[in-house]
Amino acid sequence: MKRPKLRKASKRLSCHKRYKIQKKIREHHRKVRKEAKKRGHKKPKKDPGIPSAAPFKEELLREAEQRKQRLEELKQKQKLNRQKEHEKKRKLEAKKNAATIKEKAEGQESSGKSKGKTKKPLNKNSKKSFCRELSKVLEASDVVLEVLDARDPMGCRCPQLEQAVTSSGGNKKLLLVLNKIDLVPKDNIEKWLNYLKKEFPTVAFKSATMMKDKTMQEQVTKRHARVDFSETSQYFGSKCLLKLLQGYGKTQDRAIQVGVVGFPNVGKSSIINSLKGKRACNVGLTRGVTKSMQAVHLDKQTKMLDSPSIIADPSNSALALALRSIIDPEGSDSAVVLEGVNAIINHCSKQQVMMHYNIPDFRDPEEFLSLLAQKRGMLKKGGVPDIENMAKLVLCDWTGARIKYYSQPPGSQKPPPYLTEQKIAEMQEGFNLNNLEQENSNTVQALKHPSPASSIAFQSAGMTNGTIEENKVIEEGSNWGNTETSKEEEEEEDEEEEEEFTESDDDEDDMEEDDDDDDDVKEESQVQVTRRAKPGKHQTNPTNPKEQRAGNERSRSLSFSLDKPADEDDAYDFNTDYV
C-alpha cells in the first residue's frame, strides 16, 4: 500500500494578520517621515538637465564635463599626496627598526664571542641525535641484530650498517632477524630464509605487538573490562633467538651485549619485549618512538640494547623514502606523501590492489586515491575527494602491519662487495647453524600464513642507503653559515629589483621626487633582506644558497604577477605595503 503524500503547509495569511502587518508598515513610514522633517533633511532634487531649446547647449555640456574632470584630477592628486606621506612615514619607521636590529645583532655577536666555543646540546628529535645514539649502540654491542620486515627484506637492509659492523673488527657478529613473518605467504618466507642464510645467520621471528604490563592489568581490573591479548601478545621465534645468543655467550665465556638496529617500523622494540616476555620498551604505530639507547637485561649473561631508527639517505628512490623514512606522514608535506604513494602503487600488482581495496579499474595512482576516497567517504566541500588525507592513510597502512604484501628474492645470489667468503665464515662462526635451521622451520610451520591470492605482490627497490655517521647528516633546520654567505647576493638582487619596480611604476609628472627617494627605498629593501636572512624559532631555510636564491626569485615573480592589476594607478608602488 502506497504511503499517502503529505500536503505542504499553505503560505496564505489570514486577513487579520495581513492587515495588521500593513498597518505596522504605514506607522513605520509615518514615523520615518516625521523624524526627517524634524532634522530638516529634504530629498535632493533631481537635476532636470539643460532643456533642448536652450541656446549654447553643447558649450554648457562641455563646460560641465571639464569641471567634472578637474574634480577627479584633484581627488587623484590628493590621493597620491596621502600615499607619499604614508610611504615616508614607513621609511622612517624602517630606518629606526634597522638601527635597533643592528644593535641587537652586535650585542649577540659580542655575547657569543665572550661565551667562546660551547657546544649546544642536540635535540632528542634531531637526526644527528639519532645517529649519535645509533653509533653508541654499535660500539657497545658484541652481537648486532639487524631487523628486517619480512614483506620487503631487501629494502630493509642497510649496506652502510652492514659494512660498518663487518669491517669494525673486535669479533663483532651480525645476525638478521626476519620479523612480521605472519604477514607473508609460507613459500615466500622459506625462499627468503634460504637466500639470506648464505650471507648472514637469519632468524625467523613474529613479535608481539601488544604486551601486558602492571599498569595495564590494574586498569583492566578496575574497569572490569575484558581485553583480548590472544593474537597481539603471541610471539614466535623467541626461544630460537635466545638459544642462539646464549650459545654464543657460552663460547665467549662472558656476558654479551646485543644491539637491535634497523629502519623505522620494522619492530625493534617489539622484539626486545617478546624476548623479555613483558613490556620493557615503548612501542607505537608512529615512526621514531625510540629516541635514545635503552638497556634491557634478559638474564645475567645477555643484555639487549634498543636503538633509534636508521636515517634513510635522501638520495634513495621515492619508494624507499616513503617506506623507510622517519618522517611522520601527518606532519610531512602532502606533495612528498603523494609522491611516496605513487611509487608504492606503481611497484604493486594492479589487479591485486583492486581486489584488496575493492575498487574498479584506475589509470594512475591519483585516480586510485580519488576512487578510494569516494568509497570511504573522505570528501571535501562540494563533494571533491580528499586525495591528500587519503594518501596519508594509505601510507600509514603500508608502513604499519595492516597490508599483507610480499616481494620475491633476487634470482641470482650476488653478495655485496664488502661481503667476501672469509667475512661470511667469520659472521657464521660461533653459532649452531643446524639447530637454527631446524628452529626456523618449526617457527614457520607453527604460524598461520596468508595465501598468495589474498596478499599483494610487491616489487622491491633493493637495499636502502642509510646515514650512520653524524657528520654526514643533513638537518632540515636553518643553518647560520648558509644565510650569511647568501645574504650579500640577496641584497644585490633585491636592489636591482627595487630599481626595476620604481622605474616601471613611476608617474611622468612625479619622476623627480621618486628619484630623490630611491636611496630610502634601497635602505628599506636591505632591512627586509636582513629580516628574511635572520632565522626565527619556527623558520626553516634551505641549506643550499642556490636553492634559496631560486626560491626567492620564484616568489618575487609570482607576487609581481599576482599583485599587479591591469587598471591600477601608475604611481602606485607595488613593493610597498599600504596597510
Coordinates of C-alpha atoms in Angstrom, one line a residue:
M1 CA 0.0 0.0 0.0
K2 CA 1.4 3.4 -1.0
R3 CA 2.1 5.9 1.7
P4 CA -0.2 9.0 1.2
K5 CA 1.6 12.1 0.2
L6 CA 1.8 14.8 2.9
R7 CA 0.4 18.2 1.9
K8 CA 2.7 21.1 2.2
A9 CA 1.8 23.9 4.7
S10 CA 0.0 26.8 3.0
K11 CA 1.7 30.2 2.9
R12 CA -1.6 32.1 2.9
L13 CA -2.2 34.5 5.8
S14 CA -5.4 35.3 7.5
C15 CA -6.8 38.8 6.7
H16 CA -6.5 39.9 10.3
K17 CA -2.7 39.2 10.2
R18 CA -2.2 40.7 6.8
Y19 CA -4.0 44.0 7.7
K20 CA -2.0 44.2 11.0
I21 CA 1.3 43.9 9.1
Q22 CA 0.3 46.6 6.6
K23 CA -0.8 48.9 9.5
K24 CA 2.6 48.5 11.2
I25 CA 4.4 49.3 7.9
R26 CA 2.3 52.5 7.5
E27 CA 3.1 53.6 11.0
H28 CA 6.8 53.0 10.5
H29 CA 6.9 55.1 7.3
R30 CA 5.0 57.8 9.1
K31 CA 7.5 57.8 11.9
V32 CA 10.4 58.0 9.5
R33 CA 8.9 60.9 7.6
K34 CA 8.3 62.8 10.9
E35 CA 11.9 62.4 12.0
A36 CA 13.2 63.5 8.6
K37 CA 11.0 66.6 8.8
K38 CA 12.4 67.5 12.3
R39 CA 16.0 67.1 11.1
G40 CA 15.3 69.3 8.1
H41 CA 16.7 66.9 5.5
K42 CA 14.8 67.1 2.3
K43 CA 15.2 64.8 -0.7
P44 CA 17.7 66.2 -3.1
K45 CA 16.0 67.5 -6.2
K46 CA 16.9 65.7 -9.4
D47 CA 18.9 67.7 -11.9
P48 CA 16.4 68.4 -14.7
G49 CA 19.4 69.0 -17.1
I50 CA 19.6 71.6 -19.8
P51 CA 16.4 71.9 -21.9
S52 CA 16.9 71.1 -25.6
A53 CA 15.5 74.5 -26.6
A54 CA 18.2 76.4 -24.6
P55 CA 20.8 78.3 -26.7
F56 CA 24.5 77.2 -26.5
K57 CA 23.5 73.8 -25.1
E58 CA 26.6 71.9 -26.4
E59 CA 29.0 74.5 -24.9
L60 CA 27.3 74.2 -21.5
L61 CA 27.6 70.4 -21.5
R62 CA 31.3 70.6 -22.5
E63 CA 32.0 73.0 -19.6
A64 CA 30.2 70.7 -17.2
E65 CA 32.3 67.7 -18.4
Q66 CA 35.5 69.7 -18.0
R67 CA 34.5 70.7 -14.5
K68 CA 33.9 67.1 -13.6
Q69 CA 37.3 66.0 -15.0
R70 CA 39.1 68.7 -12.9
L71 CA 37.4 67.5 -9.8
E72 CA 38.5 63.9 -10.5
E73 CA 42.1 65.1 -11.1
L74 CA 42.1 67.0 -7.9
K75 CA 40.9 63.9 -6.0
Q76 CA 43.7 61.8 -7.6
K77 CA 46.4 64.3 -6.7
Q78 CA 45.1 64.4 -3.1
K79 CA 45.2 60.6 -3.0
L80 CA 48.8 60.4 -4.3
N81 CA 49.9 63.0 -1.7
R82 CA 48.4 60.9 1.1
Q83 CA 50.2 57.8 -0.2
K84 CA 53.5 59.6 -0.4
E85 CA 53.2 60.9 3.1
H86 CA 52.3 57.4 4.3
E87 CA 55.3 56.0 2.4
K88 CA 57.7 58.5 4.0
K89 CA 56.4 57.6 7.5
R90 CA 57.0 53.9 6.7
K91 CA 60.6 54.6 5.6
L92 CA 61.3 56.4 8.8
E93 CA 60.0 53.5 10.8
A94 CA 62.0 51.1 8.7
K95 CA 65.2 53.1 9.4
K96 CA 64.5 53.0 13.2
N97 CA 63.9 49.3 13.1
A98 CA 67.1 48.7 11.1
A99 CA 69.1 50.6 13.7
T100 CA 67.6 48.5 16.6
I101 CA 68.2 45.2 14.7
K102 CA 71.9 46.2 14.1
E103 CA 72.3 47.0 17.8
K104 CA 70.8 43.6 18.8
A105 CA 73.0 41.8 16.3
E106 CA 76.1 43.5 17.6
G107 CA 75.1 42.6 21.2
Q108 CA 74.6 38.9 20.2
E109 CA 78.0 38.8 18.5
S110 CA 79.8 40.2 21.5
S111 CA 78.0 37.8 23.8
G112 CA 78.8 34.9 21.5
K113 CA 82.5 35.8 21.5
S114 CA 82.6 36.1 25.3
K115 CA 81.0 32.6 25.7
G116 CA 83.6 31.0 23.5
K117 CA 83.2 27.7 21.7
T118 CA 80.5 25.9 23.6
K119 CA 78.6 23.0 22.0
K120 CA 74.8 23.2 22.3
P121 CA 73.1 20.0 23.4
L122 CA 71.4 18.2 20.5
N123 CA 67.6 18.0 20.3
K124 CA 66.4 14.4 21.0
N125 CA 64.2 14.5 17.9
S126 CA 67.0 15.6 15.6
K127 CA 68.6 13.3 13.1
K128 CA 72.1 13.9 14.4
S129 CA 71.0 12.8 17.9
F130 CA 69.6 9.6 16.3
C131 CA 72.9 8.9 14.6
R132 CA 74.9 9.6 17.8
E133 CA 72.8 7.1 19.8
L134 CA 73.0 4.5 17.0
S135 CA 76.8 4.7 16.9
K136 CA 76.8 4.2 20.7
V137 CA 74.8 1.0 20.3
L138 CA 77.1 -0.3 17.5
E139 CA 80.2 0.4 19.6
A140 CA 78.9 -1.2 22.7
S141 CA 77.4 -4.3 21.1
D142 CA 79.1 -7.7 20.7
V143 CA 76.3 -9.0 18.5
V144 CA 74.2 -6.7 16.2
L145 CA 70.7 -7.8 15.3
E146 CA 69.6 -6.1 12.0
V147 CA 65.8 -6.4 12.0
L148 CA 64.1 -6.8 8.6
D149 CA 60.5 -6.6 7.6
A150 CA 59.6 -10.0 6.0
R151 CA 57.4 -8.2 3.4
D152 CA 60.4 -6.4 1.9
P153 CA 63.6 -7.8 3.5
M154 CA 66.0 -6.4 0.8
G155 CA 64.5 -2.9 1.2
C156 CA 65.2 -3.1 5.0
R157 CA 68.9 -3.9 4.6
C158 CA 71.3 -1.0 5.0
P159 CA 74.7 -1.6 3.3
Q160 CA 76.4 1.1 5.3
L161 CA 75.4 -0.5 8.6
E162 CA 76.5 -4.0 7.4
Q163 CA 79.8 -2.7 6.2
A164 CA 80.5 -0.8 9.4
V165 CA 79.8 -4.0 11.5
T166 CA 81.8 -6.4 9.3
S167 CA 84.8 -4.1 9.0
S168 CA 84.8 -2.9 12.6
G169 CA 86.9 -5.9 13.9
G170 CA 86.8 -6.9 17.5
N171 CA 84.9 -10.2 16.7
K172 CA 81.6 -8.4 16.2
K173 CA 78.8 -10.5 14.8
L174 CA 75.8 -9.5 12.7
L175 CA 72.5 -11.5 12.7
L176 CA 69.5 -10.9 10.5
V177 CA 66.0 -11.1 12.2
L178 CA 63.2 -11.6 9.7
N179 CA 60.2 -10.1 11.6
K180 CA 56.5 -10.0 10.7
I181 CA 56.6 -13.4 9.0
D182 CA 52.8 -13.8 9.7
L183 CA 52.1 -11.2 7.0
V184 CA 53.8 -13.1 4.2
P185 CA 52.9 -16.4 2.4
K186 CA 54.7 -19.5 3.7
D187 CA 56.6 -20.3 0.4
N188 CA 57.9 -16.7 0.2
I189 CA 59.3 -16.9 3.8
E190 CA 61.2 -20.2 3.0
K191 CA 62.7 -18.6 -0.1
W192 CA 63.9 -15.6 1.8
L193 CA 65.4 -17.7 4.6
N194 CA 67.3 -19.8 2.0
Y195 CA 68.6 -16.6 0.3
L196 CA 69.6 -14.7 3.4
K197 CA 71.3 -17.6 5.3
K198 CA 74.0 -17.7 2.7
E199 CA 75.2 -14.3 3.7
F200 CA 74.4 -13.9 7.5
P201 CA 72.7 -16.2 10.1
T202 CA 69.0 -15.5 9.8
V203 CA 66.2 -16.0 12.4
A204 CA 62.5 -16.2 11.6
F205 CA 60.5 -14.1 14.1
K206 CA 57.0 -13.0 14.8
S207 CA 57.0 -10.4 17.6
A208 CA 54.1 -9.5 19.9
T209 CA 52.6 -6.1 19.0
M210 CA 51.0 -5.6 22.5
M211 CA 52.4 -6.9 25.8
K212 CA 50.8 -6.9 29.2
D213 CA 52.4 -4.8 31.9
K214 CA 51.5 -4.0 35.5
T215 CA 49.7 -0.7 34.7
M216 CA 47.6 -2.2 32.0
Q217 CA 46.5 -5.1 34.3
E218 CA 45.5 -2.6 37.1
Q219 CA 43.4 -0.6 34.6
V220 CA 41.6 -3.8 33.4
T221 CA 40.7 -5.0 36.9
K222 CA 39.4 -1.5 38.0
R223 CA 37.1 -1.1 35.0
H224 CA 36.1 -4.8 34.8
A225 CA 36.8 -4.7 31.1
R226 CA 38.0 -7.7 29.1
V227 CA 40.9 -7.1 26.7
D228 CA 41.8 -9.9 24.3
F229 CA 45.6 -10.3 24.1
S230 CA 45.4 -13.7 22.4
E231 CA 46.5 -12.6 19.0
T232 CA 48.5 -9.4 19.7
S233 CA 50.6 -10.9 22.6
Q234 CA 51.6 -14.1 20.7
Y235 CA 55.2 -14.3 19.6
F236 CA 57.2 -17.0 17.8
G237 CA 60.9 -17.4 17.4
S238 CA 62.0 -16.0 20.7
K239 CA 63.2 -19.4 22.1
C240 CA 65.3 -19.9 18.9
L241 CA 66.9 -16.4 19.2
L242 CA 67.6 -16.8 22.9
K243 CA 69.3 -20.2 22.4
L244 CA 71.4 -18.7 19.6
L245 CA 72.5 -15.8 21.8
Q246 CA 73.1 -17.8 24.9
G247 CA 75.1 -20.4 22.9
Y248 CA 77.3 -17.6 21.5
G249 CA 77.8 -16.2 25.1
K250 CA 79.0 -19.6 26.3
T251 CA 81.6 -19.7 23.6
Q252 CA 82.9 -16.3 24.7
D253 CA 82.8 -17.2 28.4
R254 CA 81.5 -13.7 29.3
A255 CA 78.3 -11.6 29.3
I256 CA 77.4 -10.2 25.9
Q257 CA 75.6 -7.1 24.8
V258 CA 73.2 -7.4 21.8
G259 CA 72.3 -4.3 19.9
V260 CA 69.0 -4.2 17.9
V261 CA 69.1 -1.9 14.9
G262 CA 67.0 -1.3 11.8
F263 CA 64.9 1.2 9.8
P264 CA 61.6 2.6 11.3
N265 CA 58.6 0.4 11.9
V266 CA 60.4 -3.0 11.5
G267 CA 59.7 -4.0 15.1
K268 CA 63.0 -3.5 17.0
S269 CA 61.4 -2.6 20.4
S270 CA 58.7 -5.3 19.9
I271 CA 61.4 -8.0 19.5
I272 CA 63.0 -6.9 22.8
N273 CA 59.6 -7.0 24.6
S274 CA 59.0 -10.5 23.1
L275 CA 62.3 -11.8 24.4
K276 CA 61.8 -10.3 27.8
G277 CA 58.2 -11.6 28.0
K278 CA 56.8 -8.3 29.1
R279 CA 56.6 -4.6 28.0
A280 CA 60.1 -3.3 28.7
C281 CA 60.4 -0.8 25.8
N282 CA 57.8 1.7 24.5
V283 CA 56.3 0.8 21.2
G284 CA 53.8 2.6 18.9
L285 CA 52.4 2.8 15.3
T286 CA 54.2 6.2 14.8
R287 CA 57.7 6.2 13.5
G288 CA 60.6 7.2 15.7
V289 CA 59.2 6.2 19.2
T290 CA 62.6 5.2 20.4
K291 CA 64.9 8.3 20.6
S292 CA 67.8 7.1 22.7
M293 CA 69.7 3.9 23.7
Q294 CA 67.8 1.7 26.2
A295 CA 69.3 -1.3 28.0
V296 CA 67.2 -4.3 28.9
H297 CA 68.6 -7.2 30.9
L298 CA 67.3 -10.6 29.7
D299 CA 69.5 -12.6 32.1
K300 CA 72.9 -12.3 33.8
Q301 CA 74.7 -13.1 30.6
T302 CA 72.6 -11.2 28.0
K303 CA 71.8 -7.5 27.8
M304 CA 69.7 -6.1 24.9
L305 CA 70.4 -2.5 23.6
D306 CA 67.5 -0.8 21.9
S307 CA 68.4 1.9 19.4
P308 CA 66.8 4.7 17.4
S309 CA 65.9 4.1 13.7
I310 CA 68.5 4.3 10.9
I311 CA 68.2 7.6 9.0
A312 CA 67.4 6.9 5.3
D313 CA 69.6 8.8 2.9
P314 CA 67.8 11.5 0.8
S315 CA 69.5 10.0 -2.4
N316 CA 67.2 6.9 -2.2
S317 CA 64.3 6.4 -4.5
A318 CA 60.8 7.8 -3.7
L319 CA 59.7 4.2 -2.8
A320 CA 62.5 3.7 -0.3
L321 CA 62.0 7.1 1.3
A322 CA 58.2 6.5 1.6
L323 CA 58.6 3.1 3.4
R324 CA 61.8 3.7 5.3
S325 CA 61.9 7.4 6.1
I326 CA 61.5 8.5 9.7
I327 CA 59.2 11.4 8.7
D328 CA 55.6 11.2 10.1
P329 CA 53.0 11.3 7.3
E330 CA 50.8 13.5 9.4
G331 CA 53.4 16.2 9.8
S332 CA 55.1 16.0 6.4
D333 CA 54.3 17.8 3.2
S334 CA 51.3 16.5 1.2
A335 CA 53.4 16.5 -2.1
V336 CA 56.0 14.2 -0.5
V337 CA 53.3 11.8 0.7
L338 CA 51.6 11.8 -2.7
E339 CA 54.9 11.0 -4.4
G340 CA 55.5 8.1 -1.9
V341 CA 52.0 6.6 -2.5
N342 CA 52.5 6.9 -6.3
A343 CA 55.8 5.0 -6.0
I344 CA 54.2 2.3 -3.9
I345 CA 51.2 1.8 -6.2
N346 CA 53.4 1.7 -9.3
H347 CA 55.5 -1.1 -7.7
C348 CA 52.5 -3.3 -6.9
S349 CA 50.3 -5.7 -8.9
K350 CA 47.3 -3.6 -10.2
Q351 CA 44.8 -6.4 -10.1
Q352 CA 45.6 -7.4 -6.5
V353 CA 45.4 -3.8 -5.4
M354 CA 41.9 -3.5 -6.9
M355 CA 40.9 -6.7 -5.2
H356 CA 42.3 -5.7 -1.8
Y357 CA 40.7 -2.2 -1.8
N358 CA 37.6 -3.4 -3.7
I359 CA 37.7 -0.6 -6.2
P360 CA 37.2 -0.5 -10.0
D361 CA 40.0 -0.2 -12.6
F362 CA 42.1 3.0 -12.4
R363 CA 44.5 4.6 -14.8
D364 CA 47.0 6.2 -12.4
P365 CA 47.7 6.4 -8.6
E366 CA 45.8 9.8 -8.4
E367 CA 42.6 8.2 -9.8
F368 CA 43.2 5.3 -7.3
L369 CA 43.2 7.7 -4.4
S370 CA 40.1 9.6 -5.6
L371 CA 38.2 6.3 -6.0
L372 CA 39.3 5.1 -2.6
A373 CA 38.4 8.5 -1.0
Q374 CA 34.9 8.4 -2.6
K375 CA 34.4 4.8 -1.3
R376 CA 35.4 5.7 2.2
G377 CA 33.5 9.0 2.3
M378 CA 36.6 11.2 2.6
L379 CA 35.2 14.2 0.7
K380 CA 35.9 18.0 0.9
K381 CA 33.4 20.8 0.5
G382 CA 31.4 20.3 -2.7
G383 CA 31.9 16.5 -2.8
V384 CA 35.5 16.7 -4.0
P385 CA 37.6 13.7 -3.0
D386 CA 40.2 14.5 -0.3
I387 CA 43.2 13.0 -2.0
E388 CA 45.9 14.4 0.4
N389 CA 44.4 12.9 3.6
M390 CA 43.6 9.6 1.7
A391 CA 47.3 9.4 0.7
K392 CA 48.4 9.8 4.3
L393 CA 46.1 7.0 5.4
V394 CA 47.3 4.7 2.6
L395 CA 50.9 5.4 3.5
C396 CA 50.3 4.6 7.2
D397 CA 48.7 1.3 6.2
W398 CA 51.7 0.3 4.2
T399 CA 54.3 1.3 6.8
G400 CA 52.3 -0.4 9.6
A401 CA 51.1 -4.0 9.8
R402 CA 47.7 -3.7 8.0
I403 CA 48.7 -4.5 4.4
K404 CA 49.8 -8.0 3.6
Y405 CA 52.3 -7.8 0.7
Y406 CA 55.4 -9.8 -0.3
S407 CA 58.4 -9.4 -2.5
Q408 CA 60.4 -12.1 -4.3
P409 CA 64.1 -12.6 -3.6
P410 CA 66.6 -11.9 -6.4
G411 CA 67.1 -14.6 -8.9
S412 CA 70.9 -14.9 -8.5
Q413 CA 72.9 -14.8 -5.3
K414 CA 75.3 -11.8 -5.6
P415 CA 76.7 -10.8 -2.2
P416 CA 77.7 -7.1 -1.7
P417 CA 81.3 -6.2 -2.4
Y418 CA 82.1 -5.9 1.4
L419 CA 81.0 -9.5 2.0
T420 CA 83.8 -11.9 1.0
E421 CA 83.7 -15.6 1.7
Q422 CA 86.1 -15.0 4.6
K423 CA 83.8 -12.4 6.2
I424 CA 80.8 -14.7 5.7
A425 CA 82.6 -17.5 7.5
E426 CA 83.6 -15.1 10.3
M427 CA 80.0 -14.0 10.8
Q428 CA 78.8 -17.6 11.0
E429 CA 81.5 -18.7 13.4
G430 CA 80.3 -19.4 17.0
F431 CA 76.6 -20.2 16.1
N432 CA 74.9 -23.5 15.8
L433 CA 73.5 -23.2 12.3
N434 CA 72.0 -26.7 12.0
N435 CA 69.9 -26.1 15.1
L436 CA 69.0 -22.6 13.8
E437 CA 67.7 -24.0 10.5
Q438 CA 65.5 -26.6 12.4
E439 CA 64.1 -24.0 14.7
N440 CA 63.3 -21.7 11.8
S441 CA 61.3 -24.4 10.1
N442 CA 59.4 -25.2 13.3
T443 CA 58.5 -21.5 13.6
V444 CA 57.3 -21.2 10.0
Q445 CA 55.2 -24.4 10.4
A446 CA 53.6 -23.2 13.7
L447 CA 52.3 -19.9 12.2
K448 CA 49.2 -19.3 10.1
H449 CA 50.3 -17.6 6.9
P450 CA 48.1 -15.7 4.3
S451 CA 47.7 -17.2 0.9
P452 CA 49.4 -15.5 -2.1
A453 CA 45.9 -14.7 -3.6
S454 CA 45.0 -12.6 -0.5
S455 CA 48.4 -10.8 -0.5
I456 CA 49.7 -8.1 -2.8
A457 CA 52.8 -8.9 -5.0
F458 CA 55.3 -6.1 -4.5
Q459 CA 58.5 -5.2 -6.5
S460 CA 61.3 -4.3 -4.1
A461 CA 63.6 -1.4 -4.9
G462 CA 66.7 -3.1 -3.4
M463 CA 68.8 -2.1 -0.5
T464 CA 68.2 1.2 1.2
N465 CA 71.1 3.5 1.8
G466 CA 71.3 4.9 5.3
T467 CA 73.3 7.6 7.1
I468 CA 75.1 6.3 10.2
E469 CA 77.9 8.9 10.7
E470 CA 76.8 12.1 12.5
N471 CA 78.9 14.3 10.2
K472 CA 77.0 13.3 7.1
V473 CA 73.5 14.0 8.4
I474 CA 71.7 16.9 6.7
E475 CA 69.4 18.6 9.1
E476 CA 66.2 20.3 7.9
G477 CA 66.6 23.3 10.2
S478 CA 68.2 26.6 9.3
N479 CA 72.0 27.0 9.0
W480 CA 73.6 30.3 10.0
G481 CA 76.5 29.7 7.7
N482 CA 74.4 29.4 4.6
T483 CA 72.3 32.5 5.4
E484 CA 75.4 34.6 5.9
T485 CA 77.1 33.6 2.7
S486 CA 73.9 34.2 0.6
K487 CA 73.0 37.5 2.3
E488 CA 75.1 39.7 0.1
E489 CA 73.9 38.1 -3.1
E490 CA 70.2 38.6 -2.0
E491 CA 70.9 42.2 -1.2
E492 CA 72.2 42.9 -4.7
E493 CA 69.3 41.1 -6.3
D494 CA 66.7 43.0 -4.2
E495 CA 68.3 46.4 -5.0
E496 CA 68.2 45.6 -8.8
E497 CA 64.6 44.5 -8.5
E498 CA 63.7 47.7 -6.5
E499 CA 65.1 49.9 -9.2
E500 CA 63.1 48.0 -11.9
F501 CA 59.9 48.4 -9.9
T502 CA 60.4 52.2 -9.3
E503 CA 61.2 52.8 -13.0
S504 CA 58.2 50.9 -14.3
D505 CA 55.7 52.2 -11.8
D506 CA 56.6 56.0 -11.5
D507 CA 54.3 58.7 -13.0
E508 CA 55.8 61.0 -15.5
D509 CA 54.9 64.1 -13.5
D510 CA 56.4 62.8 -10.2
M511 CA 59.7 61.3 -11.6
E512 CA 62.0 63.8 -9.9
E513 CA 60.5 63.3 -6.5
D514 CA 60.8 59.5 -6.8
D515 CA 64.5 59.7 -7.9
D516 CA 65.3 61.6 -4.6
D517 CA 63.6 58.8 -2.6
D518 CA 65.4 55.9 -4.4
D519 CA 68.1 55.7 -1.7
D520 CA 65.4 55.4 1.0
V521 CA 63.8 52.5 -0.9
K522 CA 67.1 50.7 -1.2
E523 CA 67.7 51.0 2.5
E524 CA 64.2 49.6 3.2
S525 CA 65.0 46.6 0.9
Q526 CA 68.2 46.0 2.8
V527 CA 66.2 45.9 6.1
Q528 CA 63.8 43.4 4.6
V529 CA 66.7 41.2 3.5
T530 CA 68.2 41.2 7.0
R531 CA 64.8 40.3 8.4
R532 CA 64.5 37.5 5.9
A533 CA 68.0 36.2 6.4
K534 CA 67.7 36.1 10.2
P535 CA 66.2 32.7 11.1
G536 CA 63.4 32.6 13.7
K537 CA 62.1 30.0 16.0
H538 CA 59.7 28.4 13.6
Q539 CA 61.6 29.3 10.3
T540 CA 63.4 26.8 8.2
N541 CA 65.8 27.9 5.4
P542 CA 67.2 25.6 2.6
T543 CA 70.8 24.7 3.2
N544 CA 71.9 25.3 -0.4
P545 CA 72.2 29.1 -1.2
K546 CA 71.4 28.4 -4.9
E547 CA 68.1 26.8 -4.0
Q548 CA 67.4 29.7 -1.7
R549 CA 68.0 32.3 -4.4
A550 CA 65.9 30.3 -6.9
G551 CA 63.0 30.2 -4.3
N552 CA 63.3 33.9 -3.7
E553 CA 63.2 34.7 -7.4
R554 CA 60.2 32.4 -7.9
S555 CA 58.2 34.0 -5.0
R556 CA 59.0 37.6 -6.3
S557 CA 57.9 36.8 -9.8
L558 CA 54.7 35.3 -8.5
S559 CA 53.9 38.2 -6.2
F560 CA 54.6 40.7 -9.0
S561 CA 52.3 38.9 -11.5
L562 CA 49.5 38.4 -8.9
D563 CA 49.6 41.8 -7.2
K564 CA 49.7 44.0 -10.3
P565 CA 46.2 44.7 -11.6
A566 CA 45.6 46.0 -15.1
D567 CA 43.7 49.2 -14.3
E568 CA 45.7 50.2 -11.2
D569 CA 47.1 53.8 -10.9
D570 CA 50.5 54.2 -12.4
A571 CA 52.0 55.9 -9.3
Y572 CA 51.1 53.0 -7.0
D573 CA 54.2 51.3 -5.6
F574 CA 53.6 47.5 -5.5
N575 CA 56.6 46.8 -3.4
T576 CA 55.2 48.8 -0.5
D577 CA 52.5 47.5 1.9
Y578 CA 50.0 50.4 2.5
V579 CA 48.0 48.5 5.2

